[in-house]
XYZ file of C-alpha atoms in Angstrom:
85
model
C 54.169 -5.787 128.898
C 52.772 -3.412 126.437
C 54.565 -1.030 123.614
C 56.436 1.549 124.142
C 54.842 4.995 123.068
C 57.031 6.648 121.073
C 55.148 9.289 118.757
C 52.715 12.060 120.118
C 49.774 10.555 121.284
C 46.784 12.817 119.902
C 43.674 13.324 121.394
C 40.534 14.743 120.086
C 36.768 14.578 119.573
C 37.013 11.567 117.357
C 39.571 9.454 120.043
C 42.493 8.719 120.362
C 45.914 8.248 118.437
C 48.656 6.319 119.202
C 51.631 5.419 117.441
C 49.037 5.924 114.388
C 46.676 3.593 115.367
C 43.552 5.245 116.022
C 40.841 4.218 118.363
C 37.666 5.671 118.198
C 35.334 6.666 121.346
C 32.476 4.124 120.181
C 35.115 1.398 120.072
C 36.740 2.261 123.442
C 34.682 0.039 126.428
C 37.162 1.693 129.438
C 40.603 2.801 130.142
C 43.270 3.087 133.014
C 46.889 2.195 134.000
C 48.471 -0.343 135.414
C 51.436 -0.195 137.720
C 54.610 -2.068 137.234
C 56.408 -1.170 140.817
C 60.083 -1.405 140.606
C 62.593 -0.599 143.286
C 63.816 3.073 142.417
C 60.791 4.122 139.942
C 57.663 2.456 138.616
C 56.636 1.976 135.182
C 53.087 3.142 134.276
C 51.219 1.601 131.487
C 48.389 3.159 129.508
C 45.277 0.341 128.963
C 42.793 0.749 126.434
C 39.936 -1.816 126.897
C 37.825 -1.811 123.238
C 34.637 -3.154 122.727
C 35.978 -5.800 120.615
C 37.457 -7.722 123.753
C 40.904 -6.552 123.021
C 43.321 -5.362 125.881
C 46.432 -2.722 124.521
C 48.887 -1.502 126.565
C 51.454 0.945 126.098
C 54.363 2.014 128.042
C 54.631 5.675 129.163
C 58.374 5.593 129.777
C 58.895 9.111 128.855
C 55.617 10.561 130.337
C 55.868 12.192 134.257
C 52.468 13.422 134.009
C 50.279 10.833 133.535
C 47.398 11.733 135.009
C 47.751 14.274 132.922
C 46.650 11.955 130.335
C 43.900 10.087 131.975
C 42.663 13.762 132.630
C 42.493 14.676 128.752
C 40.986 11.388 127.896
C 37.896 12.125 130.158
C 37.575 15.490 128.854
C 37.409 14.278 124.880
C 35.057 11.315 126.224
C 33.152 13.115 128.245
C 32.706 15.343 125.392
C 32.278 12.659 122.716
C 29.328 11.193 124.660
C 27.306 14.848 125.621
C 27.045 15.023 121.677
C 25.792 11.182 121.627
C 22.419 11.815 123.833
């Protein structure tokens, strides 16, 4: 199970924040969700693979729109890695 987010997640050029911990597009390998069904609702997670081998995960418990956020991430990345090449 991963953390609970809690403060605004902030997304820009640079990365990513999350609950002030900030991970940087050049340390980011992939991202994604994972799906913890349950019998009325499901709980989504947030999964941010770095290129240090570590796996985070954080809860989006009060988040309906979370491909909202998968959407926004692409868009920054995307971005980040046009002004790489």
């Amino acid at each position: 199970n991963g953390l609970e987010i809690q403060t605004l997640t902030v997304f820009s050029d640079e990365g990513i924040e999350i609950e002030k911990i900030k991970y940087y597009w050049n340390q980011i390998y992939d991202y994604g969700f994972t799906i913890e069904p349950k019998h009325k609702s499901s709980t989504y997670y947030l999964v941010i693979f770095t290129t240090l081998g570590e796996k985070v995960s954080y809860g989006l418990y009060n988040y309906f729109d979370t491909e909202e956020i998968i959407i926004t991430m692409n868009f920054f990345r995307n971005r980040y890695n046009s002004r790489r090449d």
